[in-house]
Amino acid sequence: MKKLILLFIVGSLFAQYLPPQSDIAKMSSTEKLMLYNIEKKNPALSVFYSIILPSAGHAYSANWKRGIRISSVRIGTYLLSEMFWIDTPNDTDWINTRQDISDLLRNFSIGVFIYEFIDSGREATKYNRKLYENIFGKEPPSFSMNVQPTYQGANLTMSYAFN
């Protein structure tokens, strides 16, 4: 039971709490922008989570199934590379061939490991684009300037996206 509660607590860290679409339609543009800024995911944080725990970056980006598939490929190729050293025959040519195959599979596993970081950042960016479309009903602009009032004056934010 304690494990289940812990799983729910960790899962709630990555959850998305959007109000119903009918409530979003009644919001002003400032309220929609605030909701978007609260719910959007940071791609760098997604990569950091993937470094700490495999598939955690994808879970943060709301695509944990993809993260599990990528991690499964990485772990599978690493285990397959280790299996090539089991029950080695005395033939030196076969030993060298097995070592080459094992090295190739290990390098592929390392490549998938690095790809997982990059992909989790891209998934966070995709999540943000879909979130923007759900809240505002249109694609995010490629160039935007936002002026937000703060206690110490105005805060100007400019962004540009290369498509």
mmCIF file of C-alpha atoms in Angstrom:
data_model
loop_
_atom_site.group_PDB
_atom_site.id
_atom_site.type_symbol
_atom_site.label_atom_id
_atom_site.label_comp_id
_atom_site.label_asym_id
_atom_site.label_seq_id
_atom_site.Cartn_x
_atom_site.Cartn_y
_atom_site.Cartn_z
ATOM 1 C CA MET A 1 0.000 0.000 0.000
ATOM 2 C CA LYS A 2 2.862 2.365 0.823
ATOM 3 C CA LYS A 3 4.400 1.733 -2.588
ATOM 4 C CA LEU A 4 1.115 2.579 -4.291
ATOM 5 C CA ILE A 5 0.817 5.844 -2.368
ATOM 6 C CA LEU A 6 4.412 6.727 -3.248
ATOM 7 C CA LEU A 7 3.660 5.983 -6.909
ATOM 8 C CA PHE A 8 0.645 8.328 -6.828
ATOM 9 C CA ILE A 9 2.697 11.078 -5.177
ATOM 10 C CA VAL A 10 5.466 10.827 -7.776
ATOM 11 C CA GLY A 11 2.896 10.612 -10.590
ATOM 12 C CA SER A 12 1.176 13.761 -9.395
ATOM 13 C CA LEU A 13 4.423 15.679 -9.851
ATOM 14 C CA PHE A 14 4.127 15.122 -13.605
ATOM 15 C CA ALA A 15 0.361 15.522 -13.917
ATOM 16 C CA GLN A 16 -1.411 18.216 -15.893
ATOM 17 C CA TYR A 17 -4.306 20.014 -14.253
ATOM 18 C CA LEU A 18 -6.127 21.897 -17.003
ATOM 19 C CA PRO A 19 -9.644 23.178 -16.450
ATOM 20 C CA PRO A 20 -12.363 22.040 -18.870
ATOM 21 C CA GLN A 21 -12.337 23.571 -22.343
ATOM 22 C CA SER A 22 -15.566 25.456 -21.585
ATOM 23 C CA ASP A 23 -13.855 27.244 -18.666
ATOM 24 C CA ILE A 24 -10.806 28.029 -20.786
ATOM 25 C CA ALA A 25 -13.034 29.643 -23.429
ATOM 26 C CA LYS A 26 -14.402 32.041 -20.787
ATOM 27 C CA MET A 27 -10.917 33.164 -19.687
ATOM 28 C CA SER A 28 -9.311 36.422 -20.756
ATOM 29 C CA SER A 29 -6.108 36.323 -22.767
ATOM 30 C CA THR A 30 -4.093 37.244 -19.656
ATOM 31 C CA GLU A 31 -5.605 34.351 -17.709
ATOM 32 C CA LYS A 32 -4.911 31.983 -20.599
ATOM 33 C CA LEU A 33 -1.297 33.155 -20.730
ATOM 34 C CA MET A 34 -0.927 32.649 -16.987
ATOM 35 C CA LEU A 35 -2.378 29.134 -17.288
ATOM 36 C CA TYR A 36 0.002 28.359 -20.139
ATOM 37 C CA ASN A 37 3.007 29.627 -18.177
ATOM 38 C CA ILE A 38 2.018 27.532 -15.158
ATOM 39 C CA GLU A 39 1.486 24.314 -17.114
ATOM 40 C CA LYS A 40 4.283 24.475 -19.702
ATOM 41 C CA LYS A 41 7.262 22.147 -19.327
ATOM 42 C CA ASN A 42 10.902 23.151 -19.364
ATOM 43 C CA PRO A 43 12.900 21.119 -21.961
ATOM 44 C CA ALA A 44 16.136 21.496 -19.975
ATOM 45 C CA LEU A 45 14.447 20.114 -16.879
ATOM 46 C CA SER A 46 13.135 17.230 -18.961
ATOM 47 C CA VAL A 47 16.683 16.390 -20.069
ATOM 48 C CA PHE A 48 17.877 16.650 -16.455
ATOM 49 C CA TYR A 49 15.193 14.213 -15.312
ATOM 50 C CA SER A 50 16.262 11.783 -18.056
ATOM 51 C CA ILE A 51 19.843 11.973 -16.828
ATOM 52 C CA ILE A 52 18.801 11.255 -13.247
ATOM 53 C CA LEU A 53 16.359 8.424 -14.018
ATOM 54 C CA PRO A 54 15.708 6.807 -17.404
ATOM 55 C CA SER A 55 12.263 7.686 -18.818
ATOM 56 C CA ALA A 56 11.613 10.340 -16.134
ATOM 57 C CA GLY A 57 12.089 13.137 -18.682
ATOM 58 C CA HIS A 58 9.506 11.568 -20.939
ATOM 59 C CA ALA A 59 7.133 11.139 -17.995
ATOM 60 C CA TYR A 60 7.615 14.824 -17.198
ATOM 61 C CA SER A 61 6.746 15.603 -20.825
ATOM 62 C CA ALA A 62 3.584 13.467 -20.545
ATOM 63 C CA ASN A 63 4.857 10.763 -22.910
ATOM 64 C CA TRP A 64 6.146 8.099 -20.546
ATOM 65 C CA LYS A 65 5.342 5.231 -22.933
ATOM 66 C CA ARG A 66 7.882 6.570 -25.424
ATOM 67 C CA GLY A 67 10.469 6.838 -22.666
ATOM 68 C CA ILE A 68 9.909 3.240 -21.623
ATOM 69 C CA ARG A 69 10.285 2.062 -25.229
ATOM 70 C CA ILE A 70 13.562 3.949 -25.652
ATOM 71 C CA SER A 71 14.910 2.692 -22.331
ATOM 72 C CA SER A 72 13.900 -0.867 -23.228
ATOM 73 C CA VAL A 73 15.869 -0.667 -26.477
ATOM 74 C CA ARG A 74 18.897 0.699 -24.636
ATOM 75 C CA ILE A 75 18.807 -1.942 -21.903
ATOM 76 C CA GLY A 76 18.082 -4.717 -24.403
ATOM 77 C CA THR A 77 21.048 -3.878 -26.617
ATOM 78 C CA TYR A 78 23.331 -3.622 -23.599
ATOM 79 C CA LEU A 79 22.208 -7.024 -22.291
ATOM 80 C CA LEU A 80 22.590 -8.510 -25.767
ATOM 81 C CA SER A 81 26.143 -7.174 -25.926
ATOM 82 C CA GLU A 82 26.913 -8.875 -22.615
ATOM 83 C CA MET A 83 25.442 -12.175 -23.825
ATOM 84 C CA PHE A 84 28.125 -12.421 -26.499
ATOM 85 C CA TRP A 85 30.687 -13.220 -23.781
ATOM 86 C CA ILE A 86 28.787 -16.194 -22.364
ATOM 87 C CA ASP A 87 30.113 -19.675 -23.261
ATOM 88 C CA THR A 88 33.085 -18.524 -25.352
ATOM 89 C CA PRO A 89 34.586 -21.234 -27.637
ATOM 90 C CA ASN A 90 38.343 -21.673 -28.098
ATOM 91 C CA ASP A 91 38.389 -20.409 -31.692
ATOM 92 C CA THR A 92 40.231 -17.033 -31.668
ATOM 93 C CA ASP A 93 38.510 -15.774 -34.845
ATOM 94 C CA TRP A 94 35.121 -16.337 -33.256
ATOM 95 C CA ILE A 95 36.289 -14.600 -30.044
ATOM 96 C CA ASN A 96 37.349 -11.522 -32.042
ATOM 97 C CA THR A 97 34.077 -11.501 -33.978
ATOM 98 C CA ARG A 98 32.077 -11.751 -30.754
ATOM 99 C CA GLN A 99 34.103 -8.931 -29.230
ATOM 100 C CA ASP A 100 33.461 -6.730 -32.286
ATOM 101 C CA ILE A 101 29.730 -7.444 -32.173
ATOM 102 C CA SER A 102 29.654 -6.778 -28.437
ATOM 103 C CA ASP A 103 31.486 -3.461 -28.875
ATOM 104 C CA LEU A 104 29.118 -2.458 -31.662
ATOM 105 C CA LEU A 105 26.067 -3.212 -29.516
ATOM 106 C CA ARG A 106 27.543 -1.318 -26.552
ATOM 107 C CA ASN A 107 28.195 1.719 -28.745
ATOM 108 C CA PHE A 108 24.630 1.521 -30.059
ATOM 109 C CA SER A 109 23.374 1.373 -26.464
ATOM 110 C CA ILE A 110 25.369 4.507 -25.620
ATOM 111 C CA GLY A 111 23.932 6.226 -28.706
ATOM 112 C CA VAL A 112 20.383 5.365 -27.622
ATOM 113 C CA PHE A 113 21.252 6.645 -24.125
ATOM 114 C CA ILE A 114 22.244 10.041 -25.578
ATOM 115 C CA TYR A 115 19.241 10.036 -27.935
ATOM 116 C CA GLU A 116 16.947 9.627 -24.925
ATOM 117 C CA PHE A 117 18.156 12.966 -23.523
ATOM 118 C CA ILE A 118 17.652 14.788 -26.796
ATOM 119 C CA ASP A 119 14.261 13.198 -27.374
ATOM 120 C CA SER A 120 12.966 14.083 -23.911
ATOM 121 C CA GLY A 121 13.763 17.754 -24.592
ATOM 122 C CA ARG A 122 11.953 17.568 -27.933
ATOM 123 C CA GLU A 123 8.968 15.899 -26.288
ATOM 124 C CA ALA A 124 8.753 18.759 -23.777
ATOM 125 C CA THR A 125 8.744 21.232 -26.667
ATOM 126 C CA LYS A 126 5.986 19.219 -28.422
ATOM 127 C CA TYR A 127 4.019 19.159 -25.184
ATOM 128 C CA ASN A 128 4.271 22.947 -24.922
ATOM 129 C CA ARG A 129 3.058 23.379 -28.511
ATOM 130 C CA LYS A 130 0.041 21.109 -27.916
ATOM 131 C CA LEU A 131 -0.705 22.889 -24.643
ATOM 132 C CA TYR A 132 -0.682 26.252 -26.406
ATOM 133 C CA GLU A 133 -3.045 24.913 -29.063
ATOM 134 C CA ASN A 134 -5.414 23.534 -26.380
ATOM 135 C CA ILE A 135 -5.511 26.785 -24.445
ATOM 136 C CA PHE A 136 -5.491 29.390 -27.224
ATOM 137 C CA GLY A 137 -7.031 27.347 -30.055
ATOM 138 C CA LYS A 138 -4.255 28.204 -32.517
ATOM 139 C CA GLU A 139 -0.611 27.396 -33.166
ATOM 140 C CA PRO A 140 1.984 29.286 -31.159
ATOM 141 C CA PRO A 141 3.394 32.340 -32.936
ATOM 142 C CA SER A 142 6.927 32.178 -34.246
ATOM 143 C CA PHE A 143 7.635 35.617 -32.779
ATOM 144 C CA SER A 144 6.060 36.997 -29.656
ATOM 145 C CA MET A 145 6.534 39.903 -27.283
ATOM 146 C CA ASN A 146 4.860 39.856 -23.897
ATOM 147 C CA VAL A 147 4.794 42.694 -21.400
ATOM 148 C CA GLN A 148 3.872 41.516 -17.934
ATOM 149 C CA PRO A 149 3.469 43.924 -15.032
ATOM 150 C CA THR A 150 5.445 43.170 -11.869
ATOM 151 C CA TYR A 151 5.888 44.919 -8.553
ATOM 152 C CA GLN A 152 9.165 46.459 -9.721
ATOM 153 C CA GLY A 153 7.932 47.566 -13.158
ATOM 154 C CA ALA A 154 7.204 45.836 -16.454
ATOM 155 C CA ASN A 155 8.836 42.615 -17.595
ATOM 156 C CA LEU A 156 9.380 42.335 -21.385
ATOM 157 C CA THR A 157 9.727 38.833 -22.798
ATOM 158 C CA MET A 158 10.617 38.295 -26.471
ATOM 159 C CA SER A 159 10.841 34.940 -28.223
ATOM 160 C CA TYR A 160 11.356 33.741 -31.781
ATOM 161 C CA ALA A 161 10.965 30.197 -33.100
ATOM 162 C CA PHE A 162 12.750 28.885 -36.191
ATOM 163 C CA ASN A 163 10.496 26.377 -37.947
#
